Amino acid sequence: MSAQAVVTHAPPTSKMIQDAESSLMHVVTRPGQVMTKGRGSYIWDAEGNKYLDFLQGWAVNCLGHCPPVLIRAITKQAKELINGSPALYNARMGELGKLLTDNSALDKAFFCSTGAEANEGALKLARKYGAKHLDGAFEVITTWHSFHGRTLAMMSASGKPNWDGLFDPKVPGFIRVDFNDLEAVRRAITPRTCAVMVEPVQGEGGVHVAKEKYLKGLRQLCDEKGILLILDEVQTGIGRCGTLFAYEQYGIEPDIMTLGKGLGGGFPVAALLAKDEVCVFEAGDQGSTYSSQPLAMAAGIAVVGEMLKRKIPNRARVRGNALMRKLRAMKKEFGFTDVRGKGLLVGVDLPKEVAPQVVAQCFEAGLLINAPGPNTIRFMPALTTSSKEIDEMLEIFSKVLRQLL
Ligand code: PLP
């Protein structure tokens, strides 16, 4: 290696962006800053500018940026064994498996790397269950405005209207109905149906919370028809909604549940969990190169352990309620048409379709938030965020709204 090729200092921002632009496929338009450091609720760019992060990698960094407990766990594991093989036991897989099954209503786990992959596994499991127990039923009922990931099958399952026509032909076997409409699900069930798949809160769809009657009704309906209830808790799970899993607040248990995002607190790890009687996979049916990878397992153990030890889901519920209360108090001044959410997954509807502009101006003012729709703003801070940080966020948000509305 030549002396010139040894990089000792980060290159200037413009060079880093130029390299990224010239070498990466263009799939997203990014602002002109390069993020280089994160701690707790804050992230810094290469120029030293500090941002209050109420995005946290799309509800991923549940313990905030670079939490010491996660740093310690992955550093220790990296020194022991980063990657064994999915076909060999390692010392961490059973530990995370037990943490999740002991603390949920599900009995068995399969680990993978992304939410979409976990959902693909859920779909395969449901189809295999249908083949084995339901006369070959294979269709899954999903909902409009749902989001289950970006693999071709999950794009087919998701209910994003603007994905219609994209990458066609889609994977067949999905029937979409309106969210929170139990009768629509009842009408859509046929002898071909093997499962119903919903998010307890539609996150990407604009923070739409499932009604208690709806999820309870879905559970009852699935039992009546002998089909499976799959809950996609990729965004709602691991404390985000105020309990370790959102389903706990509905007094029901899913047959299959998927997790991702918060599970690794920033490290890519996801899981598919199921009740014993649904676990119909046989050896060779499911797998992944990074399944149960020790480093990912160590991250999951650290995050879930911390959630339980410090009762962080409870804290998320208290802070989330406070955030919603404060947003409701601002309703009159800004004309918000709705404030909703569960725990620290919170959305607010603006009176005008200016949400993308609000997000851009907040970014300029040092605040990261997100707009899942033209008039909807979503907040998904670290579950460890403080009241002071919530107030700081609301101050910047209000200032921007005063300019724009
Ligand atoms: N399911 C839900 C509910 C999600 O919110 C997401 C991502 O936003 C996914 C699945 C896909 O997860 P991933 O991007 O890790 O594949």
CSV table of C-alpha atoms and ligand atoms in Angstrom, one decimal:
chain,number,residue,atom,x,y,z
A,1,MET,CA,0.0,0.0,0.0
A,2,SER,CA,1.4,3.4,-0.9
A,3,ALA,CA,1.8,6.1,1.8
A,4,GLN,CA,-0.8,8.1,-0.1
A,5,ALA,CA,-3.4,5.5,0.2
A,6,VAL,CA,-3.2,5.5,4.1
A,7,VAL,CA,-6.0,7.8,5.3
A,8,THR,CA,-5.2,9.3,8.6
A,9,HIS,CA,-7.8,12.1,8.7
A,10,ALA,CA,-11.4,12.2,7.5
A,11,PRO,CA,-11.4,14.0,4.1
A,12,PRO,CA,-13.4,17.2,3.8
A,13,THR,CA,-17.1,16.9,3.7
A,14,SER,CA,-17.3,17.8,0.0
A,15,LYS,CA,-14.9,15.0,-0.9
A,16,MET,CA,-16.8,12.4,1.2
A,17,ILE,CA,-20.1,13.5,-0.5
A,18,GLN,CA,-18.5,13.5,-4.0
A,19,ASP,CA,-17.1,9.9,-3.4
A,20,ALA,CA,-20.5,8.7,-2.2
A,21,GLU,CA,-22.4,10.3,-5.1
A,22,SER,CA,-20.0,8.9,-7.7
A,23,SER,CA,-19.9,5.4,-6.3
A,24,LEU,CA,-23.3,4.7,-4.7
A,25,MET,CA,-26.5,4.0,-6.5
A,26,HIS,CA,-28.9,6.9,-6.2
A,27,VAL,CA,-31.8,5.6,-4.1
A,28,VAL,CA,-32.3,8.6,-1.8
A,29,THR,CA,-31.6,12.3,-1.9
A,30,ARG,CA,-29.6,13.2,1.2
A,31,PRO,CA,-28.9,16.6,2.7
A,32,GLY,CA,-25.4,18.0,2.2
A,33,GLN,CA,-23.9,17.0,5.6
A,34,VAL,CA,-21.9,13.9,6.6
A,35,MET,CA,-22.7,12.4,10.0
A,36,THR,CA,-19.6,11.3,11.9
A,37,LYS,CA,-20.5,11.0,15.6
A,38,GLY,CA,-23.4,10.2,17.9
A,39,ARG,CA,-24.1,10.2,21.6
A,40,GLY,CA,-27.4,9.6,23.3
A,41,SER,CA,-30.0,11.9,21.7
A,42,TYR,CA,-27.5,13.9,19.6
A,43,ILE,CA,-25.7,13.3,16.4
A,44,TRP,CA,-22.9,15.5,14.9
A,45,ASP,CA,-21.8,16.2,11.3
A,46,ALA,CA,-18.2,16.4,10.1
A,47,GLU,CA,-18.2,20.1,10.5
A,48,GLY,CA,-19.0,19.8,14.2
A,49,ASN,CA,-22.7,20.8,14.0
A,50,LYS,CA,-24.9,19.2,16.6
A,51,TYR,CA,-28.4,17.8,15.9
A,52,LEU,CA,-31.1,16.7,18.3
A,53,ASP,CA,-32.0,13.3,16.8
A,54,PHE,CA,-35.8,12.5,17.1
A,55,LEU,CA,-35.4,10.0,14.2
A,56,GLN,CA,-32.8,7.7,15.6
A,57,GLY,CA,-32.2,5.8,12.4
A,58,TRP,CA,-35.9,5.3,11.9
A,59,ALA,CA,-36.8,4.1,15.3
A,60,VAL,CA,-33.7,1.9,15.5
A,61,ASN,CA,-31.4,3.3,18.2
A,62,CYS,CA,-33.7,2.7,21.1
A,63,LEU,CA,-31.0,3.4,23.7
A,64,GLY,CA,-29.8,6.4,21.7
A,65,HIS,CA,-26.5,6.8,19.8
A,66,CYS,CA,-23.6,4.6,20.9
A,67,PRO,CA,-24.9,3.5,24.3
A,68,PRO,CA,-22.0,2.3,26.5
A,69,VAL,CA,-23.8,-1.0,27.2
A,70,LEU,CA,-23.9,-1.8,23.5
A,71,ILE,CA,-20.4,-0.7,22.9
A,72,ARG,CA,-19.1,-2.9,25.7
A,73,ALA,CA,-21.1,-5.9,24.5
A,74,ILE,CA,-20.1,-5.8,20.8
A,75,THR,CA,-16.5,-5.0,21.7
A,76,LYS,CA,-16.2,-8.0,24.1
A,77,GLN,CA,-17.9,-10.3,21.6
A,78,ALA,CA,-15.8,-9.0,18.7
A,79,LYS,CA,-12.7,-10.1,20.6
A,80,GLU,CA,-14.1,-13.6,21.2
A,81,LEU,CA,-16.0,-14.6,18.0
A,82,ILE,CA,-17.5,-12.3,15.4
A,83,ASN,CA,-18.9,-14.9,13.1
A,84,GLY,CA,-19.1,-18.6,13.5
A,85,SER,CA,-21.5,-20.2,11.1
A,86,PRO,CA,-25.3,-20.4,11.0
A,87,ALA,CA,-24.8,-24.2,10.9
A,88,LEU,CA,-22.8,-24.3,14.2
A,89,TYR,CA,-24.0,-23.5,17.7
A,90,ASN,CA,-22.5,-20.4,19.3
A,91,ALA,CA,-22.6,-19.3,22.9
A,92,ARG,CA,-25.0,-16.3,22.3
A,93,MET,CA,-27.8,-17.7,20.1
A,94,GLY,CA,-29.7,-19.5,22.9
A,95,GLU,CA,-29.2,-16.6,25.3
A,96,LEU,CA,-31.0,-14.1,23.0
A,97,GLY,CA,-33.5,-16.8,22.0
A,98,LYS,CA,-34.4,-17.4,25.7
A,99,LEU,CA,-34.5,-13.7,26.5
A,100,LEU,CA,-37.1,-13.2,23.8
A,101,THR,CA,-39.2,-16.3,24.4
A,102,ASP,CA,-39.1,-16.0,28.2
A,103,ASN,CA,-40.4,-12.5,27.9
A,104,SER,CA,-43.0,-12.9,25.2
A,105,ALA,CA,-45.9,-15.2,24.4
A,106,LEU,CA,-43.9,-16.8,21.6
A,107,ASP,CA,-42.0,-20.1,21.9
A,108,LYS,CA,-39.3,-20.2,19.3
A,109,ALA,CA,-37.2,-17.7,17.4
A,110,PHE,CA,-35.3,-17.5,14.1
A,111,PHE,CA,-32.7,-14.8,13.8
A,112,CYS,CA,-31.9,-12.8,10.7
A,113,SER,CA,-30.6,-9.3,9.8
A,114,THR,CA,-33.5,-7.1,8.7
A,115,GLY,CA,-37.2,-6.5,9.3
A,116,ALA,CA,-38.0,-7.4,5.7
A,117,GLU,CA,-36.1,-10.7,6.1
A,118,ALA,CA,-38.0,-11.5,9.3
A,119,ASN,CA,-41.3,-10.8,7.6
A,120,GLU,CA,-40.3,-13.0,4.6
A,121,GLY,CA,-39.7,-15.8,7.1
A,122,ALA,CA,-43.1,-15.1,8.7
A,123,LEU,CA,-44.7,-15.4,5.3
A,124,LYS,CA,-42.9,-18.6,4.5
A,125,LEU,CA,-43.9,-20.1,7.9
A,126,ALA,CA,-47.5,-19.1,7.4
A,127,ARG,CA,-47.6,-20.6,3.9
A,128,LYS,CA,-46.0,-23.8,5.1
A,129,TYR,CA,-48.6,-24.0,7.9
A,130,GLY,CA,-51.3,-23.5,5.3
A,131,ALA,CA,-49.8,-26.3,3.1
A,132,LYS,CA,-49.7,-28.6,6.1
A,133,HIS,CA,-52.8,-27.8,8.0
A,134,LEU,CA,-55.1,-25.7,5.9
A,135,ASP,CA,-55.5,-27.6,2.6
A,136,GLY,CA,-52.8,-25.6,0.9
A,137,ALA,CA,-54.1,-22.1,1.8
A,138,PHE,CA,-51.5,-19.6,1.0
A,139,GLU,CA,-53.1,-16.1,0.9
A,140,VAL,CA,-52.2,-13.5,3.5
A,141,ILE,CA,-54.5,-10.6,4.2
A,142,THR,CA,-52.6,-7.3,4.9
A,143,THR,CA,-53.7,-3.7,5.1
A,144,TRP,CA,-53.6,-0.5,3.0
A,145,HIS,CA,-50.8,1.9,4.1
A,146,SER,CA,-49.0,-0.9,5.9
A,147,PHE,CA,-45.2,-1.2,5.5
A,148,HIS,CA,-43.5,-4.6,5.7
A,149,GLY,CA,-40.1,-4.0,4.0
A,150,ARG,CA,-38.6,-3.7,0.6
A,151,THR,CA,-38.0,-7.2,-0.7
A,152,LEU,CA,-40.2,-8.0,-3.6
A,153,ALA,CA,-42.6,-10.2,-1.5
A,154,MET,CA,-42.8,-7.5,1.2
A,155,MET,CA,-43.4,-4.8,-1.3
A,156,SER,CA,-46.2,-7.0,-2.6
A,157,ALA,CA,-47.5,-7.4,1.0
A,158,SER,CA,-47.3,-3.7,1.9
A,159,GLY,CA,-50.1,-1.3,1.3
A,160,LYS,CA,-48.2,1.7,0.0
A,161,PRO,CA,-50.4,3.0,-2.8
A,162,ASN,CA,-47.5,4.6,-4.7
A,163,TRP,CA,-45.8,1.2,-5.0
A,164,ASP,CA,-48.5,-0.1,-7.3
A,165,GLY,CA,-46.9,-0.8,-10.7
A,166,LEU,CA,-43.4,-0.7,-9.3
A,167,PHE,CA,-41.2,-3.7,-10.1
A,168,ASP,CA,-44.2,-5.6,-11.5
A,169,PRO,CA,-45.2,-8.4,-11.6
A,170,LYS,CA,-45.4,-8.5,-7.8
A,171,VAL,CA,-45.5,-11.7,-5.7
A,172,PRO,CA,-49.1,-13.0,-5.7
A,173,GLY,CA,-51.1,-14.1,-2.7
A,174,PHE,CA,-51.7,-10.8,-0.8
A,175,ILE,CA,-55.2,-9.3,-0.3
A,176,ARG,CA,-55.2,-5.8,1.1
A,177,VAL,CA,-58.0,-4.3,3.1
A,178,ASP,CA,-58.5,-1.1,5.1
A,179,PHE,CA,-56.7,-0.9,8.5
A,180,ASN,CA,-58.8,-0.9,11.6
A,181,ASP,CA,-61.7,-2.5,9.7
A,182,LEU,CA,-62.5,-5.9,11.1
A,183,GLU,CA,-65.4,-6.6,8.8
A,184,ALA,CA,-63.2,-6.0,5.8
A,185,VAL,CA,-60.9,-8.7,7.0
A,186,ARG,CA,-63.9,-11.0,7.6
A,187,ARG,CA,-65.1,-10.4,4.1
A,188,ALA,CA,-61.7,-11.1,2.6
A,189,ILE,CA,-61.2,-14.5,4.2
A,190,THR,CA,-61.6,-17.4,1.8
A,191,PRO,CA,-60.5,-21.1,2.0
A,192,ARG,CA,-57.2,-19.8,0.4
A,193,THR,CA,-56.4,-17.6,3.4
A,194,CYS,CA,-53.7,-18.8,5.8
A,195,ALA,CA,-53.0,-15.7,7.8
A,196,VAL,CA,-53.7,-12.0,8.5
A,197,MET,CA,-50.6,-9.7,9.0
A,198,VAL,CA,-50.8,-6.3,10.6
A,199,GLU,CA,-48.7,-3.7,12.4
A,200,PRO,CA,-50.0,-2.8,15.9
A,201,VAL,CA,-49.2,0.8,14.9
A,202,GLN,CA,-48.7,1.6,11.2
A,203,GLY,CA,-45.5,3.5,11.5
A,204,GLU,CA,-44.4,4.3,7.9
A,205,GLY,CA,-48.1,4.7,7.0
A,206,GLY,CA,-48.3,7.8,9.2
A,207,VAL,CA,-48.6,6.5,12.9
A,208,HIS,CA,-52.0,4.9,12.8
A,209,VAL,CA,-52.7,3.0,16.0
A,210,ALA,CA,-54.7,-0.2,15.9
A,211,LYS,CA,-57.9,0.0,18.0
A,212,GLU,CA,-58.1,-2.4,20.8
A,213,LYS,CA,-61.4,-3.8,19.5
A,214,TYR,CA,-59.8,-4.4,16.1
A,215,LEU,CA,-56.8,-6.4,17.3
A,216,LYS,CA,-58.9,-8.3,19.8
A,217,GLY,CA,-61.5,-8.9,17.0
A,218,LEU,CA,-58.7,-10.1,14.6
A,219,ARG,CA,-57.5,-12.6,17.2
A,220,GLN,CA,-61.0,-13.9,17.6
A,221,LEU,CA,-61.6,-14.0,13.9
A,222,CYS,CA,-58.3,-15.9,13.2
A,223,ASP,CA,-59.2,-18.4,15.9
A,224,GLU,CA,-62.7,-18.9,14.5
A,225,LYS,CA,-61.3,-19.5,11.0
A,226,GLY,CA,-58.3,-21.5,12.2
A,227,ILE,CA,-55.9,-19.1,10.5
A,228,LEU,CA,-52.8,-17.3,11.8
A,229,LEU,CA,-52.4,-13.8,13.2
A,230,ILE,CA,-49.0,-12.3,12.3
A,231,LEU,CA,-47.9,-9.1,14.0
A,232,ASP,CA,-45.2,-7.1,12.4
A,233,GLU,CA,-43.6,-5.5,15.5
A,234,VAL,CA,-40.4,-4.5,13.6
A,235,GLN,CA,-41.1,-0.8,14.5
A,236,THR,CA,-43.4,-1.2,17.5
A,237,GLY,CA,-41.4,-3.8,19.4
A,238,ILE,CA,-38.6,-3.6,21.9
A,239,GLY,CA,-40.2,-1.0,24.1
A,240,ARG,CA,-41.0,1.6,21.4
A,241,CYS,CA,-44.8,1.6,22.3
A,242,GLY,CA,-44.4,1.6,26.1
A,243,THR,CA,-44.3,-2.2,26.7
A,244,LEU,CA,-41.6,-4.6,25.5
A,245,PHE,CA,-44.0,-5.7,22.7
A,246,ALA,CA,-47.0,-3.6,21.6
A,247,TYR,CA,-49.4,-6.6,21.5
A,248,GLU,CA,-49.1,-6.8,25.4
A,249,GLN,CA,-51.4,-3.7,25.5
A,250,TYR,CA,-54.2,-5.4,23.6
A,251,GLY,CA,-54.7,-8.4,25.8
A,252,ILE,CA,-54.0,-10.8,22.8
A,253,GLU,CA,-51.2,-13.0,21.7
A,254,PRO,CA,-50.0,-13.4,18.1
A,255,ASP,CA,-49.2,-16.7,16.5
A,256,ILE,CA,-46.2,-15.1,14.8
A,257,MET,CA,-44.4,-11.9,15.6
A,258,THR,CA,-41.5,-10.2,13.8
A,259,LEU,CA,-38.9,-7.9,15.3
A,260,GLY,CA,-36.1,-5.8,13.8
A,261,LYS,CA,-35.0,-2.2,14.2
A,262,GLY,CA,-34.7,-1.7,18.0
A,263,LEU,CA,-33.7,-5.3,18.7
A,264,GLY,CA,-30.0,-4.5,18.0
A,265,GLY,CA,-30.2,-0.9,19.1
A,266,GLY,CA,-28.4,0.1,15.8
A,267,PHE,CA,-26.7,-3.2,15.1
A,268,PRO,CA,-28.5,-5.1,12.2
A,269,VAL,CA,-30.4,-8.0,13.8
A,270,ALA,CA,-34.0,-9.1,13.4
A,271,ALA,CA,-36.1,-12.0,14.5
A,272,LEU,CA,-39.1,-14.1,13.6
A,273,LEU,CA,-40.9,-15.6,16.6
A,274,ALA,CA,-43.7,-18.1,16.7
A,275,LYS,CA,-45.9,-20.3,18.9
A,276,ASP,CA,-44.7,-23.9,19.1
A,277,GLU,CA,-47.7,-25.3,17.2
A,278,VAL,CA,-46.9,-22.9,14.3
A,279,CYS,CA,-43.3,-23.9,14.0
A,280,VAL,CA,-43.6,-26.1,11.0
A,281,PHE,CA,-40.2,-25.4,9.4
A,282,GLU,CA,-38.1,-28.4,8.8
A,283,ALA,CA,-34.3,-28.4,8.4
A,284,GLY,CA,-33.4,-26.8,5.1
A,285,ASP,CA,-36.6,-24.7,4.9
A,286,GLN,CA,-35.2,-21.5,6.3
A,287,GLY,CA,-31.7,-20.0,6.8
A,288,SER,CA,-29.5,-17.0,6.3
A,289,THR,CA,-25.7,-16.5,6.2
A,290,TYR,CA,-25.9,-14.2,9.2
A,291,SER,CA,-28.6,-16.1,11.1
A,292,SER,CA,-27.8,-16.1,14.9
A,293,GLN,CA,-24.4,-14.5,14.2
A,294,PRO,CA,-22.6,-14.0,17.6
A,295,LEU,CA,-21.9,-10.3,17.2
A,296,ALA,CA,-25.6,-9.6,16.4
A,297,MET,CA,-26.7,-11.9,19.2
A,298,ALA,CA,-24.5,-10.0,21.7
A,299,ALA,CA,-26.0,-6.7,20.5
A,300,GLY,CA,-29.6,-8.1,21.0
A,301,ILE,CA,-28.8,-9.5,24.4
A,302,ALA,CA,-27.3,-6.1,25.6
A,303,VAL,CA,-30.3,-4.1,24.3
A,304,VAL,CA,-33.1,-6.4,25.5
A,305,GLY,CA,-31.3,-6.9,28.9
A,306,GLU,CA,-31.0,-3.1,29.3
A,307,MET,CA,-34.7,-2.7,28.4
A,308,LEU,CA,-35.7,-5.1,31.1
A,309,LYS,CA,-33.2,-4.0,33.7
A,310,ARG,CA,-34.0,-0.3,33.5
A,311,LYS,CA,-37.7,-0.7,32.7
A,312,ILE,CA,-37.2,1.4,29.6
A,313,PRO,CA,-40.5,0.5,27.9
A,314,ASN,CA,-42.3,2.0,30.9
A,315,ARG,CA,-40.2,5.2,30.6
A,316,ALA,CA,-41.1,5.3,26.9
A,317,ARG,CA,-44.8,5.2,27.8
A,318,VAL,CA,-44.4,8.1,30.3
A,319,ARG,CA,-42.3,10.2,28.0
A,320,GLY,CA,-44.6,9.4,25.0
A,321,ASN,CA,-47.7,10.5,26.9
A,322,ALA,CA,-46.0,13.7,28.0
A,323,LEU,CA,-44.9,14.4,24.4
A,324,MET,CA,-48.5,13.9,23.1
A,325,ARG,CA,-49.9,16.0,25.9
A,326,LYS,CA,-47.5,18.9,25.0
A,327,LEU,CA,-48.3,18.5,21.3
A,328,ARG,CA,-52.0,18.6,22.1
A,329,ALA,CA,-51.5,21.8,24.1
A,330,MET,CA,-50.0,23.3,20.9
A,331,LYS,CA,-53.0,22.3,18.8
A,332,LYS,CA,-54.7,25.6,19.0
A,333,GLU,CA,-51.7,27.7,18.1
A,334,PHE,CA,-50.7,25.6,15.0
A,335,GLY,CA,-54.0,24.1,14.0
A,336,PHE,CA,-52.9,20.5,14.3
A,337,THR,CA,-55.7,18.3,13.1
A,338,ASP,CA,-54.6,15.2,15.1
A,339,VAL,CA,-52.0,14.1,17.6
A,340,ARG,CA,-51.7,10.3,18.0
A,341,GLY,CA,-49.3,7.5,18.9
A,342,LYS,CA,-48.3,4.9,21.4
A,343,GLY,CA,-45.3,5.3,23.6
A,344,LEU,CA,-42.5,7.1,21.8
A,345,LEU,CA,-43.9,6.5,18.3
A,346,VAL,CA,-45.8,9.7,17.9
A,347,GLY,CA,-47.4,11.5,14.9
A,348,VAL,CA,-49.0,14.9,14.4
A,349,ASP,CA,-51.1,16.1,11.4
A,350,LEU,CA,-50.4,19.7,10.3
A,351,PRO,CA,-53.2,21.8,8.8
A,352,LYS,CA,-51.3,22.2,5.5
A,353,GLU,CA,-49.3,19.8,3.3
A,354,VAL,CA,-45.9,21.3,4.4
A,355,ALA,CA,-44.5,18.4,6.4
A,356,PRO,CA,-41.4,17.8,4.0
A,357,GLN,CA,-40.6,21.6,4.3
A,358,VAL,CA,-40.9,21.4,8.1
A,359,VAL,CA,-38.5,18.5,8.2
A,360,ALA,CA,-36.0,20.3,6.0
A,361,GLN,CA,-36.2,23.5,8.0
A,362,CYS,CA,-35.9,21.6,11.3
A,363,PHE,CA,-32.8,19.9,10.0
A,364,GLU,CA,-31.3,23.4,9.2
A,365,ALA,CA,-32.2,24.4,12.8
A,366,GLY,CA,-30.5,21.3,14.3
A,367,LEU,CA,-33.4,18.9,14.7
A,368,LEU,CA,-34.0,15.5,12.9
A,369,ILE,CA,-37.6,14.5,12.5
A,370,ASN,CA,-39.5,12.7,9.8
A,371,ALA,CA,-42.5,13.2,7.5
A,372,PRO,CA,-44.3,9.9,6.6
A,373,GLY,CA,-46.9,11.9,4.7
A,374,PRO,CA,-47.4,15.4,3.1
A,375,ASN,CA,-49.0,16.7,6.3
A,376,THR,CA,-47.8,14.3,8.9
A,377,ILE,CA,-44.7,14.6,11.2
A,378,ARG,CA,-43.4,11.5,13.0
A,379,PHE,CA,-41.2,11.5,16.2
A,380,MET,CA,-39.3,8.4,17.1
A,381,PRO,CA,-36.6,9.5,19.6
A,382,ALA,CA,-34.4,7.3,21.7
A,383,LEU,CA,-36.5,5.6,24.4
A,384,THR,CA,-34.1,7.0,26.9
A,385,THR,CA,-34.8,10.6,25.9
A,386,SER,CA,-35.3,13.1,28.7
A,387,SER,CA,-38.0,15.7,29.3
A,388,LYS,CA,-35.5,18.4,28.7
A,389,GLU,CA,-34.7,17.0,25.2
A,390,ILE,CA,-38.4,16.8,24.4
A,391,ASP,CA,-38.8,20.4,25.4
A,392,GLU,CA,-35.8,21.4,23.3
A,393,MET,CA,-37.3,19.5,20.3
A,394,LEU,CA,-40.7,21.2,20.8
A,395,GLU,CA,-39.0,24.6,20.9
A,396,ILE,CA,-37.2,24.1,17.6
A,397,PHE,CA,-40.3,22.5,16.0
A,398,SER,CA,-42.5,25.4,17.1
A,399,LYS,CA,-40.1,28.0,15.8
A,400,VAL,CA,-40.1,26.4,12.4
A,401,LEU,CA,-43.9,26.0,12.4
A,402,ARG,CA,-44.3,29.7,13.2
A,403,GLN,CA,-42.3,30.5,10.1
A,404,LEU,CA,-44.0,28.0,7.8
A,405,LEU,CA,-47.7,28.0,8.9
B,1,PLP,N1,-41.8,-3.7,9.1
B,1,PLP,C1,-42.1,-2.5,9.6
B,1,PLP,C2,-43.3,-2.3,10.4
B,1,PLP,C3,-41.2,-1.5,9.4
B,1,PLP,O1,-41.4,-0.2,9.9
B,1,PLP,C4,-40.0,-1.7,8.6
B,1,PLP,C5,-39.1,-0.6,8.3
B,1,PLP,O2,-39.4,0.5,8.4
B,1,PLP,C6,-39.8,-3.0,8.1
B,1,PLP,C7,-40.8,-4.0,8.3
B,1,PLP,C8,-38.6,-3.3,7.2
B,1,PLP,O3,-37.5,-3.4,8.0
B,1,PLP,P1,-36.1,-3.4,7.3
B,1,PLP,O4,-35.9,-2.0,6.7
B,1,PLP,O5,-35.1,-3.6,8.5
B,1,PLP,O6,-36.0,-4.4,6.3
